[in-house]
Short mmCIF file of C-alpha atoms in Angstrom, two decimals:
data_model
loop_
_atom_site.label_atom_id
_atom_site.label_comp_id
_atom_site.label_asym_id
_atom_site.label_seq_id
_atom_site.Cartn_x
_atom_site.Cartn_y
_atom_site.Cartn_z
CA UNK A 1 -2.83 -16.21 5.94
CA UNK A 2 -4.79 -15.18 9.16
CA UNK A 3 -1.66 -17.18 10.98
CA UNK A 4 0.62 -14.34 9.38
CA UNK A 5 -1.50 -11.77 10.37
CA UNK A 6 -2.12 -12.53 14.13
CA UNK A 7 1.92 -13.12 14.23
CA UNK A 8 2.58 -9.93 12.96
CA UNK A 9 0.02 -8.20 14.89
CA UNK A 10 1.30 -9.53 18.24
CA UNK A 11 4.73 -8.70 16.98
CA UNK A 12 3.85 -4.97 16.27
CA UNK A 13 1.24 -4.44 18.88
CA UNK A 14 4.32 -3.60 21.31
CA UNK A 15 6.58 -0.04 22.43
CA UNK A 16 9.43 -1.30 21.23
CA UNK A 17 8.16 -3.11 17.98
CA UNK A 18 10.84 -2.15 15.02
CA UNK A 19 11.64 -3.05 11.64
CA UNK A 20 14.71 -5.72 13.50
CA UNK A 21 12.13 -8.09 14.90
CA UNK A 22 10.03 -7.56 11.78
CA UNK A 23 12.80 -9.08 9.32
CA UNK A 24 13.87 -11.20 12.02
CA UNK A 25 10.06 -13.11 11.48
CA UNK A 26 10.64 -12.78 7.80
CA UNK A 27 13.70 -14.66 7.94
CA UNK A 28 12.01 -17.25 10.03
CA UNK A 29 9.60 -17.91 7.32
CA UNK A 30 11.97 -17.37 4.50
CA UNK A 31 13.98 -20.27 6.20
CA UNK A 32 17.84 -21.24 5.96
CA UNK A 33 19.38 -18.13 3.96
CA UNK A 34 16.97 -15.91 5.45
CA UNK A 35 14.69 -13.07 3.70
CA UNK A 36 16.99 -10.65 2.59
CA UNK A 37 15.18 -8.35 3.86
CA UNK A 38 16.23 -4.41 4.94
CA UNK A 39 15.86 -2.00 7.51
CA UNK A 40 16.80 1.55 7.17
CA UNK A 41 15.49 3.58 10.15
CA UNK A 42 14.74 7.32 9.40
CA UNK A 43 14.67 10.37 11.82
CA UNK A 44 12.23 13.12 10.91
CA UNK A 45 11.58 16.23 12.67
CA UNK A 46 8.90 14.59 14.47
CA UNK A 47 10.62 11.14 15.87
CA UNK A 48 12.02 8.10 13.65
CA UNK A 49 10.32 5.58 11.99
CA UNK A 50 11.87 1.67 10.49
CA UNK A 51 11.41 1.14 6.49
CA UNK A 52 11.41 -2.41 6.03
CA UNK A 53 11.83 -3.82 2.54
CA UNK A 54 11.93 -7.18 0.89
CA UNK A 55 12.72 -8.94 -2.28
CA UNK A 56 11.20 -11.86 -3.20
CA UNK A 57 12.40 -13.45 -6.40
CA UNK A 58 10.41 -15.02 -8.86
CA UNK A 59 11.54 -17.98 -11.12
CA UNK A 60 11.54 -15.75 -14.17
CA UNK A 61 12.10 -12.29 -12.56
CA UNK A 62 14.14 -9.42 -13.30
CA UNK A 63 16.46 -9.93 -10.47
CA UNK A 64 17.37 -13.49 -12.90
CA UNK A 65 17.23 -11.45 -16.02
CA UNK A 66 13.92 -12.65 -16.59
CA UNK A 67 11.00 -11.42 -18.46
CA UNK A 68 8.60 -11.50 -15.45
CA UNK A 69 7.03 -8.46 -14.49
CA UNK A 70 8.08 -7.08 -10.56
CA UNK A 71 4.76 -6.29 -8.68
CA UNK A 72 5.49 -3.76 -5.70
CA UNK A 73 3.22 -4.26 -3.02
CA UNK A 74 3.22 -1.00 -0.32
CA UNK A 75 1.89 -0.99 3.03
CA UNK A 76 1.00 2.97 3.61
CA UNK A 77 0.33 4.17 7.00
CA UNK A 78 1.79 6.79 9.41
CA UNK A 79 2.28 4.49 12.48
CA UNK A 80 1.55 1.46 14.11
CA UNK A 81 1.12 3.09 17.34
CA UNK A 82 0.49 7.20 19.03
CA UNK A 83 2.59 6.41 22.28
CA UNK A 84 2.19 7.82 24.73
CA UNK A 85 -0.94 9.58 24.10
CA UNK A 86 -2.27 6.07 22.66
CA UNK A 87 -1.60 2.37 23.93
CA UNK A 88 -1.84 -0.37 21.94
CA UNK A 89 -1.71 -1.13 17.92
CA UNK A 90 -3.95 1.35 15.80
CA UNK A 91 -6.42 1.06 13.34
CA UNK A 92 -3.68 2.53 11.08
CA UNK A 93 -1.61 -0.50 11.12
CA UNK A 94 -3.56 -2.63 8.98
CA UNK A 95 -1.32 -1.50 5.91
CA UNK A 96 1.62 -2.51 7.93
CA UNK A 97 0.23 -5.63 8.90
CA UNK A 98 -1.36 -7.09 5.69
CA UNK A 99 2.14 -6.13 3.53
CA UNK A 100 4.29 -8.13 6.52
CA UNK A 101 1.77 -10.89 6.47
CA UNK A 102 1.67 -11.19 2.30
CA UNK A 103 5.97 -11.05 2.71
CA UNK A 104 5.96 -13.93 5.18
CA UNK A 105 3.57 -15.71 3.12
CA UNK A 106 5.53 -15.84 -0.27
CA UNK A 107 8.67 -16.63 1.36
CA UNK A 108 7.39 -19.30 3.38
CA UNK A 109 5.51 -20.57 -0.17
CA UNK A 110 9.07 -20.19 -1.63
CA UNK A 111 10.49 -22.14 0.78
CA UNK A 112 8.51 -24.91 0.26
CA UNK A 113 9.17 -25.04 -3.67
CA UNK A 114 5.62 -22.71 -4.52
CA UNK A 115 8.17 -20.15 -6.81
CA UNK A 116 5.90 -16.98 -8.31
CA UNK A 117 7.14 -16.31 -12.32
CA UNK A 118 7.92 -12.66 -11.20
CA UNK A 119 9.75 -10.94 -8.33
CA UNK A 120 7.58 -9.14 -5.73
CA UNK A 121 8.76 -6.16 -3.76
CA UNK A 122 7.30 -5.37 -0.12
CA UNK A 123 8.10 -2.18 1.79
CA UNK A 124 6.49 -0.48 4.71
CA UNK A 125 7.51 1.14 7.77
CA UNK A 126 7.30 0.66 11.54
CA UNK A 127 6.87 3.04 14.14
CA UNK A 128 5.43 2.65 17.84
CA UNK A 129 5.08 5.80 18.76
CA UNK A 130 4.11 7.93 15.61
CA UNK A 131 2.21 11.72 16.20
CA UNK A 132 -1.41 12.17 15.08
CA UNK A 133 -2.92 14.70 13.06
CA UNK A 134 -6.23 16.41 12.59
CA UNK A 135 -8.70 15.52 9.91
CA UNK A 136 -11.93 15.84 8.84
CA UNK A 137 -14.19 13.83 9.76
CA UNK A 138 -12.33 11.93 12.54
CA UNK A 139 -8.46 12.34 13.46
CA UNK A 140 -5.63 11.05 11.34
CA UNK A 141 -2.18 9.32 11.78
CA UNK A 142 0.70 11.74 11.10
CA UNK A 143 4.26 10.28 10.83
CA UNK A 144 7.57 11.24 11.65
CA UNK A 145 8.53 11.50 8.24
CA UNK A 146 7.23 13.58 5.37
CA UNK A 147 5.44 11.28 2.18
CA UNK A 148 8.11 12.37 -0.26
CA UNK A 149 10.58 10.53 2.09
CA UNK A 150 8.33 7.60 2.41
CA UNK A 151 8.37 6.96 -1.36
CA UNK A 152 12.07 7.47 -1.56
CA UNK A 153 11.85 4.63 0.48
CA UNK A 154 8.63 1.82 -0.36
CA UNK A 155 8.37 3.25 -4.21
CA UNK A 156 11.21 1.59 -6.34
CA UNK A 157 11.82 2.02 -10.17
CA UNK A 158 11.86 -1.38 -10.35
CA UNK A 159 8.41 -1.79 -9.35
CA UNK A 160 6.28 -2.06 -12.56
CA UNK A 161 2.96 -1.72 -10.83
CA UNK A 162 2.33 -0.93 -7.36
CA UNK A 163 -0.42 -2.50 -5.08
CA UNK A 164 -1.05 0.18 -2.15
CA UNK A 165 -2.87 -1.30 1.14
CA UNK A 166 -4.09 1.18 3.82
CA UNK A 167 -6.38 1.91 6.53
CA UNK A 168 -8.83 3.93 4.75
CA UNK A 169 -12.28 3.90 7.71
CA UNK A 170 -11.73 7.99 8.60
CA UNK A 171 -14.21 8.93 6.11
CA UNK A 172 -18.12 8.83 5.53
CA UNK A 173 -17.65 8.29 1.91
CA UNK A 174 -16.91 4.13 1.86
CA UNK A 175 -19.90 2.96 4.50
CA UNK A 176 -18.38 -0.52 3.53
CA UNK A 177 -16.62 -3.19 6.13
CA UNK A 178 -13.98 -5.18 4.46
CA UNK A 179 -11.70 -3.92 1.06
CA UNK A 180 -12.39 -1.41 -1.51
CA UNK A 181 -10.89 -1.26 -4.64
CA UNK A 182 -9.59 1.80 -6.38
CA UNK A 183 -9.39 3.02 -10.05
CA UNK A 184 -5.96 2.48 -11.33
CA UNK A 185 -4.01 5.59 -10.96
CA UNK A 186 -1.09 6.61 -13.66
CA UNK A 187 0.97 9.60 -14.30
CA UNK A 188 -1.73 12.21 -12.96
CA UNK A 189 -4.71 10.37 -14.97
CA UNK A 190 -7.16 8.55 -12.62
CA UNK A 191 -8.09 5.60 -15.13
CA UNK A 192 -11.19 3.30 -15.03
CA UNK A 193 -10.81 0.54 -12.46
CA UNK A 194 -9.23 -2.87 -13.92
CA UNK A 195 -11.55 -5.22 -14.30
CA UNK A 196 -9.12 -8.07 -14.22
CA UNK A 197 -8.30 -6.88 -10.30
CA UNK A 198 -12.13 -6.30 -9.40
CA UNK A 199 -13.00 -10.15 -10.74
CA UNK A 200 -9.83 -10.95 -8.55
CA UNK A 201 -10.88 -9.23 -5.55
CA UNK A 202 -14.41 -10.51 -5.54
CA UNK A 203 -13.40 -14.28 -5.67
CA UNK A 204 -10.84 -13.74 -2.81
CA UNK A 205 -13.14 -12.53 -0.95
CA UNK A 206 -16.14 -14.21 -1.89
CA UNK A 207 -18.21 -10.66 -2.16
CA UNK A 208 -19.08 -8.36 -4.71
CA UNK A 209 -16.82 -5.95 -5.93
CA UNK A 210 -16.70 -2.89 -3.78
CA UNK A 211 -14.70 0.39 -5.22
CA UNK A 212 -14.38 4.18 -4.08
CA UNK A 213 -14.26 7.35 -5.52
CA UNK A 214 -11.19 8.98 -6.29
CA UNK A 215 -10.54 12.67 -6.83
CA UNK A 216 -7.74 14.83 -8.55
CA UNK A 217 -6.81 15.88 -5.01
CA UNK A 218 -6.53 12.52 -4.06
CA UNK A 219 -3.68 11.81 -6.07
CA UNK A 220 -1.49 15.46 -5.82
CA UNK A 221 1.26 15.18 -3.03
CA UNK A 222 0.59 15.66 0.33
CA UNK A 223 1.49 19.20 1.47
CA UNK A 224 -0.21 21.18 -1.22
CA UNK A 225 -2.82 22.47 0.97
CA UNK A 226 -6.18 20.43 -0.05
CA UNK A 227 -7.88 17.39 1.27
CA UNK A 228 -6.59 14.05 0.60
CA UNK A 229 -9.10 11.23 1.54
CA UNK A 230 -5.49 9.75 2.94
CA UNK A 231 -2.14 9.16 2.05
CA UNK A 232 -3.02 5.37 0.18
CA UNK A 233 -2.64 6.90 -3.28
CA UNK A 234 0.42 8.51 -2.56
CA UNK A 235 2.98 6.16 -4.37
CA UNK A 236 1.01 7.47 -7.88
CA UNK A 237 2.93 10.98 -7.08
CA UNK A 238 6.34 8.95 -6.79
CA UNK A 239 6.44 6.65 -10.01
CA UNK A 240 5.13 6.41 -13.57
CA UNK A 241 3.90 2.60 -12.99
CA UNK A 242 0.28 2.29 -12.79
CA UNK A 243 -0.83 2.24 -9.01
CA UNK A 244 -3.97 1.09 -7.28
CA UNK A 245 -5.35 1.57 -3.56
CA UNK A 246 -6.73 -1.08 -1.67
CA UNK A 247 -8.42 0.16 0.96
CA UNK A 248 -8.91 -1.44 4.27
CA UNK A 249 -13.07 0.28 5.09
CA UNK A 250 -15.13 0.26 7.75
CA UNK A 251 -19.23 0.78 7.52
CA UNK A 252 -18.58 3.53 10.16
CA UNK A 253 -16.09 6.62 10.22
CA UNK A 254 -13.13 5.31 12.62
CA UNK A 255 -9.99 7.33 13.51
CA UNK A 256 -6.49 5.91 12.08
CA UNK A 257 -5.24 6.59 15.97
CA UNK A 258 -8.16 4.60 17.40
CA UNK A 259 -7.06 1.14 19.24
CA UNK A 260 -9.35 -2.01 19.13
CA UNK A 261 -10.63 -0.98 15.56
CA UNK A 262 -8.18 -3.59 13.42
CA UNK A 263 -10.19 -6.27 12.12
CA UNK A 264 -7.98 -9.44 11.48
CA UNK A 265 -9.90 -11.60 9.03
CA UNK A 266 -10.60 -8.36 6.46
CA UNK A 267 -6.31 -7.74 7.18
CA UNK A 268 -5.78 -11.61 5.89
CA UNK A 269 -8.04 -10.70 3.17
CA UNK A 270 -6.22 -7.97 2.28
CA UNK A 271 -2.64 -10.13 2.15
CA UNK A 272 -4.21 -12.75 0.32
CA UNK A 273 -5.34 -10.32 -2.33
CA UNK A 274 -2.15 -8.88 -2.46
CA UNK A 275 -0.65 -12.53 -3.06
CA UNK A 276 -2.90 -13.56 -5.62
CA UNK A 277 -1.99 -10.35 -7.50
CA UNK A 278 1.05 -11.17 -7.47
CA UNK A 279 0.70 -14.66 -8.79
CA UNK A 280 -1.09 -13.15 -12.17
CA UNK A 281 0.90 -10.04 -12.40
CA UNK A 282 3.88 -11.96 -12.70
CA UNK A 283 2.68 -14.58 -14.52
CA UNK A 284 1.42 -11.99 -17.57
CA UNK A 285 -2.34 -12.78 -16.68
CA UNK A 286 -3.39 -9.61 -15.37
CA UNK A 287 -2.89 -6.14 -15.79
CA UNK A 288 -3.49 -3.00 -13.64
CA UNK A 289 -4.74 -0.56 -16.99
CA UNK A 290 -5.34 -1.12 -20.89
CA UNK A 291 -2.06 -0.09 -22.23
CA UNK A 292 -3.28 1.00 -25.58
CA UNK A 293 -6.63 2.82 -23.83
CA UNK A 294 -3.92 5.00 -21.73
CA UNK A 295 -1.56 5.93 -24.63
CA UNK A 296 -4.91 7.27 -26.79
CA UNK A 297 -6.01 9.13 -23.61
CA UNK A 298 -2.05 10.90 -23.73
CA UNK A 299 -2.12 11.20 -27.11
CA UNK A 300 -5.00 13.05 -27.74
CA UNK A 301 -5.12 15.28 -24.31
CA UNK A 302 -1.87 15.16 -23.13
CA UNK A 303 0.16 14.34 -20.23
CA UNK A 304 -1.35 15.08 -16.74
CA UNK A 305 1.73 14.44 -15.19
CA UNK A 306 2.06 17.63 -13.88
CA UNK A 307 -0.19 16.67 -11.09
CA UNK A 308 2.52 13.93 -9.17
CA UNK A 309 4.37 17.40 -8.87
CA UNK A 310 3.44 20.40 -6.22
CA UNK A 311 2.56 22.73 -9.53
CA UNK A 312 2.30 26.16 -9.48
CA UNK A 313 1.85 28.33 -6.22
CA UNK A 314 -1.14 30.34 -5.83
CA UNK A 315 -0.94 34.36 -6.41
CA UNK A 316 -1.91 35.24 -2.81
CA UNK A 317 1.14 32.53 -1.58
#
């Protein structure tokens, strides 16, 4: 995996990086036929950014008419790169990176005959020169685009659970280098984190378990006016599968604009996690939340799905 990762870190860490020569590497490890990948590039108010999405099909998928359950894997991030006030890939990247890297490594395991039971759908988004935004406690990546637009385009109905990878080092709260695992996150209830995905996480990466703390805030759409830890929960707002943050940390509060701060092997970590969750996903071994557990929880205190929405303005507003 760390092959995938310094590829696609080369490939990004550049002005003109897009989502082209993104698929154009997927293809090349996809081989003859190519990826099948798209590219739909996006103007916002603020600049443009490339959403880069790929398929790949599993021998029992639903793309086949298959029973096989569709993981969607989501690398969140503002921007690979703050030109011109910034050169050089960010620290925000790493979302880009490890979805890119897990892509090129299914397709090149497809290639080679290693078919998943399920179909696995990548998106992220590529953008050199992305704005950056104030935060507390260091600065944030912004991005030309708003978050509802970036879930129009990396959350997809087919997706029946959704891994979300992202920089998450701009806070004091996870003093913890390498990945942290959230609770799983469905229809406005944070639920209790899946013990099938911690077990999973530890043995990729030969460490114990590590999770974070999730708020309410956390997982209400950006633009409401209160803190967000950042934006990695922000699929939950945009589907009613059951989503779950992995968070790239740092033991030390880093800025998402800061150069030099990507660490590669925790990246190919990250990607292999993301690929091995796939593998059981598909393959009905693992599950992101106790089905039965959440239907008791909406049964007896009803839906909290109110919170994926902007709810009710405040009397002073």
């Amino acid at each position: 995996m760390l092959k995938y990762v310094l590829d696609i870190m080369d490939l990004l860490d550049d002005p003109d990086a897009d989502g082209k020569r993104a698929v154009a590497y997927l293809d090349s490890a996809a081989g003859p036929g190519g990826s099948g990948a798209e590219v739909a590039t996006v103007t916002g108010e603020r600049g443009s950014t490339d959403f880069v999405r790929v398929r790949i099909p599993g021998r029992s998928g639903r793309a086949a008419g298959g029973p096989a359950r569709t993981l969607g894997v989501v690398g969140r991030l503002g921007g690979v790169g703050a030109r011109p006030e910034i050169a050089g890939l960010v620290s925000d990247a790493d979302g880009a990176v490890a979805a890119l890297s897990a892509a090129a490594k299914l397709l090149d395991m497809r290639r080679r005959g290693d078919v998943l039971e399920g179909d696995v759908v990548i998106a992220t988004h590529i953008c050199p020169d992305a704005p950056t935004a104030p935060h507390d406690p260091v600065p944030f990546m912004d991005s030309p685009v708003d978050i509802a637009t970036m879930n129009r385009h990396e959350v997809m109905d087919e997706m029946e659970a959704v891994l979300s990878i992202d920089t998450t080092k701009g806070n004091r709260i996870i003093n913890h280098k390498g990945l942290a695992l959230s609770p799983t996150v469905k229809e406005g209830w944070v639920l209790r984190v899946s013990e099938q995905l911690g077990e999973l996480l530890a043995v990729v990466t030969g460490e114990p378990l590590v999770t974070y703390p999730v708020t309410n805030q956390d997982i209400t759409p950006y633009g409401n006016g209160v803190h967000h830890i950042n934006s990695i929960l922000q699929p939950a707002t945009a589907t009613s599968a059951p989503v779950v943050g992995l968070a790239v940390t740092s033991a030390a509060a880093v800025p998402g604009c800061q150069t030099g701060a990507s660490h590669e092997t925790d990246i190919a970590a990250a990607a292999r996690f993301a690929v091995e969750t796939a593998k059981a996903f598909g393959g009905g071994r693992l599950d992101f939340h106790d089905v039965a557990e959440f239907d008791n929880l909406v049964n007896r205190y009803g839906s909290l799905a109110h919170l994926q929405t902007f709810g009710h303005a405040s009397r002073e507003s």
